[in-house]
Short mmCIF file of C-alpha atoms and ligand atoms in Angstrom, two decimals:
data_model
loop_
_atom_site.label_atom_id
_atom_site.label_comp_id
_atom_site.label_asym_id
_atom_site.label_seq_id
_atom_site.Cartn_x
_atom_site.Cartn_y
_atom_site.Cartn_z
CA UNK A 863 0.00 0.00 0.00
CA UNK A 864 2.68 2.50 1.05
CA UNK A 865 5.23 1.64 -1.64
CA UNK A 866 2.77 1.52 -4.54
CA UNK A 867 1.06 4.65 -3.16
CA UNK A 868 4.38 6.46 -3.20
CA UNK A 869 4.93 5.57 -6.87
CA UNK A 870 1.44 6.90 -7.65
CA UNK A 871 2.13 10.11 -5.72
CA UNK A 872 5.31 10.61 -7.79
CA UNK A 873 3.28 10.10 -10.94
CA UNK A 874 0.61 12.57 -9.82
CA UNK A 875 3.17 15.31 -9.18
CA UNK A 876 4.82 14.80 -12.59
CA UNK A 877 1.46 14.63 -14.35
CA UNK A 878 0.24 17.81 -12.67
CA UNK A 879 3.36 19.76 -13.59
CA UNK A 880 3.03 18.54 -17.18
CA UNK A 881 -0.61 19.65 -17.34
CA UNK A 882 0.31 23.16 -16.22
CA UNK A 883 2.26 23.59 -19.47
CA UNK A 884 -1.12 24.33 -21.03
CA UNK A 885 -0.73 27.88 -19.67
CA UNK A 886 2.37 28.34 -21.87
CA UNK A 887 0.29 27.88 -25.02
CA UNK A 888 -0.62 25.23 -27.58
CA UNK A 889 2.82 24.67 -29.07
CA UNK A 890 4.54 24.20 -25.67
CA UNK A 891 1.85 21.79 -24.50
CA UNK A 892 1.86 19.72 -27.68
CA UNK A 893 5.64 19.73 -27.74
CA UNK A 894 5.64 18.32 -24.19
CA UNK A 895 3.12 15.61 -25.19
CA UNK A 896 5.38 14.67 -28.09
CA UNK A 897 8.44 14.59 -25.79
CA UNK A 898 6.69 12.02 -23.56
CA UNK A 899 6.72 9.68 -26.57
CA UNK A 900 10.23 10.45 -27.75
CA UNK A 901 11.88 10.24 -24.29
CA UNK A 902 15.10 8.22 -24.47
CA UNK A 903 15.41 8.55 -28.26
CA UNK A 904 17.59 7.89 -30.12
CA UNK A 905 19.11 5.43 -27.61
CA UNK A 906 15.86 3.43 -27.52
CA UNK A 907 12.97 3.32 -30.02
CA UNK A 908 9.99 5.72 -29.82
CA UNK A 909 7.62 5.14 -26.88
CA UNK A 910 9.99 2.72 -25.06
CA UNK A 911 10.42 4.80 -21.91
CA UNK A 912 6.76 5.85 -21.91
CA UNK A 913 5.61 2.23 -22.20
CA UNK A 914 7.86 1.16 -19.31
CA UNK A 915 6.43 3.97 -17.17
CA UNK A 916 2.90 2.93 -18.12
CA UNK A 917 3.60 -0.66 -17.09
CA UNK A 918 5.06 0.43 -13.73
CA UNK A 919 2.00 2.63 -13.14
CA UNK A 920 -0.45 -0.06 -14.14
CA UNK A 921 1.19 -2.65 -11.90
CA UNK A 922 1.29 -0.14 -9.02
CA UNK A 923 -2.42 0.62 -9.37
CA UNK A 924 -3.26 -3.09 -9.47
CA UNK A 925 -1.12 -3.93 -6.41
CA UNK A 926 -2.46 -0.89 -4.56
CA UNK A 927 -6.03 -2.02 -5.28
CA UNK A 928 -5.21 -5.60 -4.36
CA UNK A 929 -3.86 -4.50 -0.94
CA UNK A 930 -6.88 -2.24 -0.40
CA UNK A 931 -9.30 -5.03 -1.25
CA UNK A 932 -7.57 -7.59 0.99
CA UNK A 933 -7.52 -5.11 3.89
CA UNK A 934 -11.21 -4.36 3.41
CA UNK A 935 -12.06 -8.07 3.29
CA UNK A 936 -10.03 -8.79 6.42
CA UNK A 937 -11.76 -5.90 8.16
CA UNK A 938 -15.18 -7.30 7.26
CA UNK A 939 -14.22 -10.77 8.50
CA UNK A 940 -12.71 -9.37 11.71
CA UNK A 941 -16.07 -7.96 12.89
CA UNK A 942 -18.86 -10.34 11.93
CA UNK A 943 -21.42 -8.75 14.30
CA UNK A 944 -21.76 -5.00 13.86
CA UNK A 945 -22.37 -2.48 16.65
CA UNK A 946 -26.03 -1.55 17.15
CA UNK A 947 -25.39 1.79 18.76
CA UNK A 948 -24.81 4.90 16.70
CA UNK A 949 -21.46 4.56 15.04
CA UNK A 950 -18.94 6.91 16.61
CA UNK A 951 -15.68 8.03 15.12
CA UNK A 952 -13.50 9.89 17.57
CA UNK A 953 -10.25 10.15 15.69
CA UNK A 954 -8.55 12.27 13.10
CA UNK A 955 -10.09 13.98 10.17
CA UNK A 956 -12.55 13.57 7.41
CA UNK A 957 -9.98 12.35 4.87
CA UNK A 958 -9.42 9.03 6.68
CA UNK A 959 -13.06 8.04 6.18
CA UNK A 960 -12.98 8.70 2.42
CA UNK A 961 -10.12 6.28 1.68
CA UNK A 962 -12.13 3.22 0.63
CA UNK A 963 -15.01 4.75 -1.34
CA UNK A 964 -12.75 7.58 -2.50
CA UNK A 965 -10.34 5.02 -3.95
CA UNK A 966 -13.18 3.37 -5.88
CA UNK A 967 -14.40 6.72 -7.27
CA UNK A 968 -10.81 7.61 -8.23
CA UNK A 969 -10.53 4.29 -10.09
CA UNK A 970 -13.78 4.98 -12.01
CA UNK A 971 -12.43 8.44 -12.77
CA UNK A 972 -9.11 7.07 -14.04
CA UNK A 973 -10.99 4.72 -16.42
CA UNK A 974 -13.11 7.61 -17.75
CA UNK A 975 -10.03 9.83 -18.01
CA UNK A 976 -8.12 7.23 -20.07
CA UNK A 977 -11.12 6.77 -22.39
CA UNK A 978 -11.22 10.55 -22.70
CA UNK A 979 -7.69 11.83 -23.23
CA UNK A 980 -5.67 8.69 -23.96
CA UNK A 981 -8.00 6.70 -26.22
CA UNK A 982 -10.31 9.62 -27.24
CA UNK A 983 -13.41 7.39 -27.05
CA UNK A 984 -15.44 9.93 -25.06
CA UNK A 985 -13.64 13.05 -26.26
CA UNK A 986 -15.42 15.52 -28.61
CA UNK A 987 -12.30 15.60 -30.82
CA UNK A 988 -10.80 12.45 -32.27
CA UNK A 989 -7.31 11.16 -32.87
CA UNK A 990 -6.60 13.66 -35.66
CA UNK A 991 -6.71 16.64 -33.23
CA UNK A 992 -3.75 17.84 -31.14
CA UNK A 993 -3.58 17.12 -27.39
CA UNK A 994 -4.16 20.83 -26.72
CA UNK A 995 -7.31 20.93 -28.86
CA UNK A 996 -8.68 17.84 -27.15
CA UNK A 997 -8.28 19.40 -23.70
CA UNK A 998 -9.84 22.68 -24.79
CA UNK A 999 -12.77 20.92 -26.44
CA UNK A 1000 -13.20 18.62 -23.41
CA UNK A 1001 -13.76 21.38 -20.85
CA UNK A 1002 -15.70 23.77 -23.08
CA UNK A 1003 -18.24 25.80 -21.08
CA UNK A 1004 -21.07 23.88 -22.79
CA UNK A 1005 -19.65 20.70 -21.23
CA UNK A 1006 -19.54 22.13 -17.69
CA UNK A 1007 -20.61 18.78 -16.19
CA UNK A 1008 -17.33 17.22 -17.38
CA UNK A 1009 -15.44 19.94 -15.54
CA UNK A 1010 -17.50 19.31 -12.40
CA UNK A 1011 -16.76 15.57 -12.60
CA UNK A 1012 -13.02 16.21 -12.99
CA UNK A 1013 -12.99 18.69 -10.10
CA UNK A 1014 -14.87 16.32 -7.76
CA UNK A 1015 -12.56 13.42 -8.60
CA UNK A 1016 -9.46 15.55 -8.03
CA UNK A 1017 -10.83 16.72 -4.66
CA UNK A 1018 -11.13 13.05 -3.67
CA UNK A 1019 -7.54 12.48 -4.83
CA UNK A 1020 -6.56 15.39 -2.56
CA UNK A 1021 -8.29 13.80 0.42
CA UNK A 1022 -6.72 10.43 -0.45
CA UNK A 1023 -3.28 12.02 -0.38
CA UNK A 1024 -3.96 14.02 2.78
CA UNK A 1025 -4.37 10.80 4.75
CA UNK A 1026 -2.38 8.49 2.47
CA UNK A 1027 0.97 10.28 2.48
CA UNK A 1028 1.05 10.55 6.28
CA UNK A 1029 -0.21 6.98 6.58
CA UNK A 1030 2.52 5.65 4.26
CA UNK A 1031 5.23 6.95 6.59
CA UNK A 1032 3.52 5.27 9.53
CA UNK A 1033 3.22 2.00 7.58
CA UNK A 1034 6.94 2.07 6.77
CA UNK A 1035 7.80 2.76 10.41
CA UNK A 1036 9.23 6.17 9.55
CA UNK A 1037 6.87 8.33 11.63
CA UNK A 1038 7.83 9.40 15.14
CA UNK A 1039 6.57 11.99 17.64
CA UNK A 1040 9.37 14.27 16.49
CA UNK A 1041 8.50 14.33 12.77
CA UNK A 1042 4.72 13.96 13.12
CA UNK A 1043 3.89 17.63 12.59
CA UNK A 1044 6.28 17.84 9.65
CA UNK A 1045 4.65 14.78 8.05
CA UNK A 1046 1.14 16.17 8.59
CA UNK A 1047 2.36 19.37 6.95
CA UNK A 1048 3.92 17.48 4.06
CA UNK A 1049 0.76 15.43 3.45
CA UNK A 1050 -1.54 18.47 3.68
CA UNK A 1051 0.77 20.65 1.59
CA UNK A 1052 1.28 18.10 -1.19
CA UNK A 1053 -2.44 17.30 -1.23
CA UNK A 1054 -3.27 21.00 -1.61
CA UNK A 1055 -0.66 21.61 -4.32
CA UNK A 1056 -1.71 18.56 -6.35
CA UNK A 1057 -5.42 19.40 -6.00
CA UNK A 1058 -5.04 23.04 -7.01
CA UNK A 1059 -2.56 22.22 -9.79
CA UNK A 1060 -4.91 19.68 -11.39
CA UNK A 1061 -8.09 21.71 -10.94
CA UNK A 1062 -6.51 24.80 -12.52
CA UNK A 1063 -6.61 23.33 -16.03
CA UNK A 1064 -10.27 22.33 -16.49
CA UNK A 1065 -11.45 25.45 -14.63
CA UNK A 1066 -9.35 27.75 -16.79
CA UNK A 1067 -10.68 26.20 -19.99
CA UNK A 1068 -14.30 26.31 -18.83
CA UNK A 1069 -14.02 29.97 -17.86
CA UNK A 1070 -12.31 30.81 -21.16
CA UNK A 1071 -8.93 31.77 -19.70
CA UNK A 1072 -7.34 29.14 -21.91
CA UNK A 1073 -8.79 28.64 -25.39
CA UNK B 140 -30.89 10.17 37.67
CA UNK B 141 -33.37 8.52 35.33
CA UNK B 142 -31.87 6.39 32.59
CA UNK B 143 -32.93 4.12 29.76
CA UNK B 144 -30.40 1.38 29.12
CA UNK B 145 -30.32 -0.68 25.95
CA UNK B 146 -28.11 -3.65 26.80
CA UNK B 147 -26.87 -6.51 24.63
CA UNK B 148 -28.25 -9.76 26.08
CA UNK B 149 -26.95 -13.08 24.79
CA UNK B 150 -27.50 -16.35 26.69
CA UNK B 151 -24.33 -18.01 25.43
CA UNK B 152 -21.91 -18.30 22.52
CA UNK B 153 -24.54 -20.01 20.31
CA UNK B 154 -27.40 -17.60 21.11
CA UNK B 155 -28.12 -14.90 18.53
CA UNK B 156 -28.36 -12.08 21.03
CA UNK B 157 -30.42 -8.87 21.06
CA UNK B 158 -30.65 -5.42 22.62
CA UNK B 159 -32.98 -5.32 25.65
CA UNK B 160 -34.31 -2.10 27.17
CA UNK B 161 -34.26 -1.38 30.93
CA UNK B 162 -35.57 1.70 32.75
CA UNK B 163 -33.62 2.83 35.80
CA UNK B 164 -34.52 5.49 38.34
CA UNK B 165 -32.77 7.07 41.33
CA UNK B 166 -29.23 6.45 40.10
CA UNK B 167 -26.68 8.59 41.94
CA UNK B 168 -24.56 10.76 39.64
CA UNK B 169 -21.61 9.70 41.84
CA UNK B 170 -22.11 6.02 41.05
CA UNK B 171 -19.60 4.47 38.68
CA UNK B 172 -20.89 2.91 35.48
CA UNK B 173 -20.36 -0.58 36.90
CA UNK B 174 -22.11 0.35 40.18
CA UNK B 175 -25.05 1.49 38.11
CA UNK B 176 -25.07 -1.96 36.44
CA UNK B 177 -24.82 -3.54 39.94
CA UNK B 178 -28.01 -1.68 40.90
CA UNK B 179 -29.73 -3.00 37.78
CA UNK B 180 -28.52 -6.55 38.50
CA UNK B 181 -29.76 -6.49 42.11
CA UNK B 182 -33.17 -5.53 40.79
CA UNK B 183 -33.09 -8.24 38.12
CA UNK B 184 -32.12 -10.85 40.73
CA UNK B 185 -34.98 -9.85 43.10
CA UNK B 186 -37.34 -10.01 40.11
CA UNK B 187 -36.08 -13.53 39.43
CA UNK B 188 -34.43 -12.60 36.15
CA UNK B 189 -30.94 -13.45 34.92
CA UNK B 190 -28.51 -10.62 35.82
CA UNK B 191 -26.44 -8.95 33.09
CA UNK B 192 -23.02 -10.60 32.84
CA UNK B 193 -20.11 -8.17 32.49
CA UNK B 194 -16.37 -8.37 33.16
CA UNK B 195 -14.64 -6.47 35.97
CA UNK B 196 -12.02 -7.06 38.61
CA UNK B 197 -9.97 -4.25 40.16
CA UNK B 198 -12.46 -1.42 39.55
CA UNK B 199 -9.55 0.98 39.80
CA UNK B 200 -8.48 1.21 36.17
CA UNK B 201 -5.43 -1.04 36.33
CA UNK B 202 -6.38 -4.63 35.56
CA UNK B 203 -7.90 -4.33 32.09
CA UNK B 204 -10.87 -6.63 32.80
CA UNK B 205 -13.74 -4.17 32.36
CA UNK B 206 -14.85 -3.52 28.81
CA UNK B 207 -18.22 -2.32 27.38
CA UNK B 208 -18.88 -0.23 24.30
CA UNK B 209 -20.99 2.63 25.65
CA UNK B 210 -22.93 4.66 23.09
CA UNK B 211 -20.66 3.40 20.34
CA UNK B 212 -17.41 4.26 22.15
CA UNK B 213 -15.27 1.68 23.97
CA UNK B 214 -15.01 2.57 27.70
CA UNK B 215 -17.55 5.35 27.14
CA UNK B 216 -17.38 9.09 26.55
CA UNK B 217 -14.58 10.07 28.92
CA UNK B 218 -11.09 9.96 27.41
CA UNK B 219 -8.23 8.05 29.09
CA UNK B 220 -10.70 6.34 31.42
CA UNK B 221 -11.71 2.71 31.84
CA UNK B 222 -15.39 1.80 32.19
CA UNK B 223 -14.89 1.08 35.91
CA UNK B 224 -13.56 4.63 36.45
CA UNK B 225 -16.36 6.26 34.46
CA UNK B 226 -19.04 8.00 36.52
CA UNK B 227 -22.72 8.59 35.84
CA UNK B 228 -22.27 12.38 36.13
CA UNK B 229 -20.78 12.18 32.62
CA UNK B 230 -24.28 11.33 31.35
CA UNK B 231 -27.43 13.43 31.10
CA UNK B 232 -30.51 12.79 33.22
CA UNK B 233 -33.00 10.85 31.10
CA UNK B 234 -30.36 9.73 28.61
CA UNK B 235 -30.70 6.55 26.53
CA UNK B 236 -27.45 4.58 26.83
CA UNK B 237 -26.45 1.72 24.52
CA UNK B 238 -24.22 -0.92 26.13
CA UNK B 239 -22.57 -3.56 23.94
CA UNK B 240 -19.66 -5.99 24.17
CA UNK B 241 -16.36 -5.57 22.29
CA UNK B 242 -17.10 -6.70 18.73
CA UNK B 243 -14.41 -8.78 17.04
CA UNK B 244 -14.17 -12.26 15.57
CA UNK B 245 -11.12 -12.81 17.79
CA UNK B 246 -13.16 -11.78 20.88
CA UNK B 247 -16.19 -14.12 20.77
CA UNK B 248 -19.04 -13.32 23.16
CA UNK B 249 -19.23 -15.72 26.10
CA UNK B 250 -22.40 -14.28 27.61
CA UNK B 251 -24.12 -10.87 27.46
CA UNK B 252 -21.29 -8.32 27.68
CA UNK B 253 -18.50 -10.78 28.47
CA UNK B 254 -16.09 -11.62 25.65
CA UNK B 255 -13.26 -14.15 25.50
CA UNK B 256 -9.98 -12.24 25.12
CA UNK B 257 -7.66 -15.25 25.21
CA UNK B 258 -6.46 -14.34 21.70
CA UNK B 259 -4.47 -11.60 23.50
CA UNK B 260 -2.95 -14.24 25.80
CA UNK B 261 -1.96 -16.31 22.77
CA UNK B 262 -0.23 -13.27 21.28
CA UNK B 263 1.71 -12.76 24.52
CA UNK B 264 2.61 -16.46 24.62
CA UNK B 265 3.98 -16.24 21.09
CA UNK B 266 6.52 -13.53 21.93
CA UNK B 267 5.45 -11.01 24.56
CA UNK B 268 8.07 -12.13 27.08
CA UNK B 269 11.81 -12.12 27.75
CA UNK B 270 13.87 -15.27 28.35
CA UNK B 271 16.50 -13.69 30.63
CA UNK B 272 16.29 -15.22 34.14
CA UNK B 273 14.96 -12.34 36.23
CA UNK B 274 15.34 -13.63 39.77
CA UNK B 275 14.74 -11.06 42.45
CA UNK B 276 14.63 -7.35 41.63
CA UNK B 277 18.17 -6.35 40.54
CA UNK B 278 20.03 -3.25 41.65
CA UNK B 279 18.48 -0.53 39.43
CA UNK B 280 21.78 0.86 38.13
CA UNK B 281 23.32 -2.44 37.09
CA UNK B 282 21.79 -2.30 33.59
CA UNK B 283 21.85 1.33 32.37
CA UNK B 284 18.94 2.39 30.13
CA UNK B 285 18.86 5.84 28.46
CA UNK B 286 16.22 8.03 30.13
CA UNK B 287 14.27 8.64 26.89
CA UNK B 288 14.08 4.90 26.17
CA UNK B 289 13.02 4.14 29.73
CA UNK B 290 10.24 6.74 29.47
CA UNK B 291 8.96 5.42 26.14
CA UNK B 292 9.13 1.82 27.33
CA UNK B 293 7.20 2.77 30.46
CA UNK B 294 4.57 4.62 28.42
CA UNK B 295 4.06 1.48 26.28
CA UNK B 296 4.10 -0.77 29.36
CA UNK B 297 1.05 1.07 30.68
CA UNK B 298 -1.11 -1.05 28.31
CA UNK B 299 -3.49 -3.08 30.47
CA UNK B 300 -4.53 -5.44 27.67
CA UNK B 301 -8.19 -4.46 27.78
CA UNK B 302 -8.83 -4.68 24.03
CA UNK B 303 -10.58 -1.31 23.62
CA UNK B 304 -8.22 -0.60 20.70
CA UNK B 305 -9.65 -3.60 18.83
CA UNK B 306 -13.23 -2.67 19.74
CA UNK B 307 -12.72 0.85 18.36
CA UNK B 308 -10.82 -0.09 15.21
CA UNK B 309 -12.95 -0.06 12.02
CA UNK B 310 -10.66 -2.85 10.78
CA UNK B 311 -10.85 -4.88 14.00
CA UNK B 312 -7.05 -4.77 14.25
CA UNK B 313 -5.02 -5.24 17.44
CA UNK B 314 -2.04 -3.26 16.12
CA UNK B 315 -1.99 -0.86 19.09
CA UNK B 316 -1.83 -3.68 21.66
CA UNK B 317 0.83 -5.47 19.60
CA UNK B 318 2.79 -2.25 19.10
CA UNK B 319 2.68 -1.53 22.83
CA UNK B 320 4.26 -4.92 23.64
CA UNK B 321 6.86 -4.74 20.86
CA UNK B 322 7.83 -1.18 21.86
CA UNK B 323 7.92 -1.89 25.57
CA UNK B 324 10.17 -4.96 25.31
CA UNK B 325 12.11 -3.76 22.26
CA UNK B 326 13.37 -0.63 24.03
CA UNK B 327 14.82 -2.48 27.00
CA UNK B 328 18.21 -4.23 26.94
CA UNK B 329 16.59 -7.33 28.46
CA UNK B 330 14.22 -7.57 25.48
CA UNK B 331 16.90 -7.62 22.77
CA UNK B 332 17.63 -11.39 22.38
CA UNK B 333 14.06 -12.16 21.23
CA UNK B 334 13.42 -8.81 19.53
CA UNK B 335 13.24 -9.90 15.87
CA UNK B 336 11.53 -13.24 16.50
CA UNK B 337 9.05 -11.56 18.81
CA UNK B 338 7.65 -9.10 16.27
CA UNK B 339 7.26 -11.73 13.54
CA UNK B 340 5.64 -14.45 15.64
CA UNK B 341 3.36 -12.04 17.53
CA UNK B 342 2.13 -10.62 14.23
CA UNK B 343 1.55 -14.13 12.86
CA UNK B 344 -0.49 -15.04 15.94
CA UNK B 345 -2.40 -11.75 15.56
CA UNK B 346 -3.36 -12.55 11.98
CA UNK B 347 -4.23 -16.19 12.73
CA UNK B 348 -6.53 -15.09 15.56
CA UNK B 349 -8.64 -13.22 12.99
CA UNK B 350 -7.80 -9.61 13.81
CA UNK B 351 -7.88 -7.22 10.84
CA UNK B 352 -5.06 -5.24 9.25
CA UNK B 353 -4.15 -1.72 10.43
CA UNK B 354 -4.84 1.18 8.03
CA UNK B 355 -3.75 3.93 10.43
CA UNK B 356 -7.20 5.34 11.13
CA UNK B 357 -6.13 6.38 14.65
CA UNK B 358 -9.37 5.28 16.37
CA UNK B 359 -7.46 2.96 18.75
CA UNK B 360 -5.32 5.55 20.48
CA UNK B 361 -8.36 7.75 21.18
CA UNK B 362 -10.24 4.83 22.72
CA UNK B 363 -7.26 3.55 24.73
CA UNK B 364 -7.79 4.23 28.46
CA UNK B 365 -4.01 4.49 28.88
CA UNK B 366 -3.46 6.77 25.90
CA UNK B 367 -0.98 4.42 24.23
CA UNK B 368 0.21 6.59 21.29
CA UNK B 369 0.15 5.64 17.59
CA UNK B 370 3.96 5.77 17.64
CA UNK B 371 3.99 2.19 18.92
CA UNK B 372 2.45 1.07 15.61
CA UNK B 373 5.17 2.88 13.67
CA UNK B 374 7.73 1.07 15.88
CA UNK B 375 5.94 -2.23 15.26
CA UNK B 376 6.07 -1.70 11.49
CA UNK B 377 9.72 -0.64 11.63
CA UNK B 378 10.77 -3.67 13.68
CA UNK B 379 8.74 -5.96 11.43
CA UNK B 380 10.37 -4.58 8.26
CA UNK B 381 13.84 -4.79 9.83
CA UNK B 382 13.19 -8.38 10.94
CA UNK B 383 11.86 -9.54 7.55
CA UNK B 384 13.01 -7.34 4.64
CA UNK B 385 16.09 -6.27 6.62
CA UNK B 386 16.95 -9.91 7.35
CA UNK B 387 17.49 -9.42 11.10
CA UNK B 388 15.38 -12.44 12.04
CA UNK B 389 17.60 -15.53 11.88
C1 HEM C 1530 -7.30 3.21 -8.03
C2 HEM C 1530 -8.07 3.21 -7.03
C3 HEM C 1530 -7.59 3.34 -5.63
C4 HEM C 1530 -8.10 2.62 -4.58
C5 HEM C 1530 -9.24 1.61 -4.64
C6 HEM C 1530 -7.35 3.02 -3.41
C7 HEM C 1530 -7.60 2.56 -2.14
C8 HEM C 1530 -6.80 2.83 -1.05
C9 HEM C 1530 -7.05 2.35 0.26
C10 HEM C 1530 -8.27 1.54 0.69
C11 HEM C 1530 -6.02 2.77 1.06
C12 HEM C 1530 -5.84 2.48 2.53
C13 HEM C 1530 -6.50 3.58 3.21
C14 HEM C 1530 -6.25 3.74 4.64
O1 HEM C 1530 -5.08 4.01 5.02
O2 HEM C 1530 -7.23 3.65 5.35
C15 HEM C 1530 -5.14 3.54 0.25
C16 HEM C 1530 -3.98 4.15 0.71
C17 HEM C 1530 -3.15 4.96 -0.03
N1 HEM C 1530 -3.39 5.38 -1.32
FE1 HEM C 1530 -4.87 4.66 -2.52
N2 HEM C 1530 -6.40 3.95 -3.75
C18 HEM C 1530 -6.51 4.20 -5.11
C19 HEM C 1530 -5.78 5.14 -5.85
C20 HEM C 1530 -4.71 5.87 -5.35
C21 HEM C 1530 -3.98 6.84 -6.10
C22 HEM C 1530 -4.33 7.30 -7.53
C23 HEM C 1530 -2.96 7.26 -5.27
C24 HEM C 1530 -1.84 8.19 -5.51
C25 HEM C 1530 -1.91 9.15 -6.09
C26 HEM C 1530 -3.06 6.60 -4.02
C27 HEM C 1530 -2.21 6.80 -2.95
C28 HEM C 1530 -2.33 6.19 -1.71
C29 HEM C 1530 -1.36 6.27 -0.62
C30 HEM C 1530 -0.04 7.02 -0.62
C31 HEM C 1530 -1.88 5.48 0.42
C32 HEM C 1530 -1.26 5.24 1.81
C33 HEM C 1530 -0.58 3.93 1.88
C34 HEM C 1530 -0.35 3.44 3.31
O3 HEM C 1530 -1.06 3.84 4.22
O4 HEM C 1530 0.54 2.63 3.50
N3 HEM C 1530 -4.15 5.76 -4.09
N4 HEM C 1530 -5.63 3.56 -1.03
S1 SF4 C 1531 -3.35 -0.54 23.84
FE1 SF4 C 1531 -4.80 0.56 25.20
S2 SF4 C 1531 -6.81 -0.06 24.42
FE2 SF4 C 1531 -5.35 -1.54 23.59
S3 SF4 C 1531 -5.31 -3.23 25.06
FE3 SF4 C 1531 -3.64 -1.83 25.70
S4 SF4 C 1531 -4.63 -0.46 27.20
FE4 SF4 C 1531 -6.32 -1.48 26.14
S1 FES C 1532 -12.10 -3.36 36.37
FE1 FES C 1532 -9.89 -3.33 36.35
S2 FES C 1532 -9.52 -1.82 34.85
FE2 FES C 1532 -11.68 -1.69 35.05
#
């Protein structure tokens, strides 16, 4: 959970920074998209590095889900008779309680997102458009509901990170009373940066700041 | 005080069990929660009914026998307090109070509010000990222990093995109890010979007993009457990784 989560956090940060290139204009953004495919050339053929990264990501997501599902199943088995009284949670914040259903929503989002901007199946523009045009068409003001869906999913990613990053340090035995506040700060800070960085793009297109 | 109690009644391990309502009047706000149950039981006995079975022993917050999930919270609403040290003045006059046993597969109900916590004993038997011959109390300065380690070990040693951490955990995990033992013994020089075997075999026994896996929700430490901190789980994970991935366990 912690190791695969960390790989996914690294991916999210890189992906977010890449997305922000949209504010530098169409040619910069498209040039970056092209670079993703030509990384490592001419030492290795086109798309080699990108494909390796995609495999690492895919395996990480699968292992992360597998751990989450086994933990959830063990939890269900560990308490066969539920409490009758009103369920009380006395600890920590809201984010902790969103981890399981949030993870499922994030997965559904990732599937939609791949169909949208990787395979173009649900994108208004097809494969003959540029990456920039596909993003701009995707979040057009007339398609505001797509923007809302992206924003909600990213907010859940933010909550997932807010608990998950701190939790990963605890799982690896790296948290102590001395670094606890720093780790809470790191988790909250990274969650906020990633959330705002991702949300900036669809919002800017919908409001016409990027066209 | 006037109270409505909704108590889990279960005749034995095979019985299905149900919540039963009892009205109580004239309860002193200075009574402890268990004394309030004593009053109810005296009445049930005079009425020829079966009294409510619940665990208790010292009634001074040190033995770890008392349990009870009160209004959804193990050991009730007052932090850092066992059920036996909880007083009725913490409740409102006329309040409806739900009383249930610890709920975990590894803590099967014996009767009413009494659960069998011998899975904790099995965990201790699988590693929660030292093998050094202890004899009589040694001269305190003969084995020097750094002050910070001694303090942390003592903090972890405050665990009374009540199981509230498991009752509170949404995953039904006993990681806090386990972490307390591993931290307590792992910080002392006397605990070093078994250190890496201890963490692995105690965790195996934990999983075999049917406790769930920890996801760091933090509910345990809030419910713990001794305030055992989450740090002990970080220590547990660190020792486990060192013992297995780090190859320290022979
Ligand atoms: C694909 C669907 C996903 C599911 C079903 C899922 C589910 C979960 C669950 C159930 C947990 C344990 C929660 C807990 O501590 O209570 C978790 C932890 C975590 N998740 Fe996810 N998650 C998903 C996607 C992601 C993504 C996209 C990222 C990274 C960006 C991520 C990063 C993390 C991290 C860092 C942890 C903490 C690991 C630990 O405590 O050791 N997850 N996830
Ligand atoms: S860690 Fe706290 S709640 Fe858990 S058994 Fe020990 S004293 Fe009870
Ligand atoms: S009866 Fe001993 S701790 Fe409550």
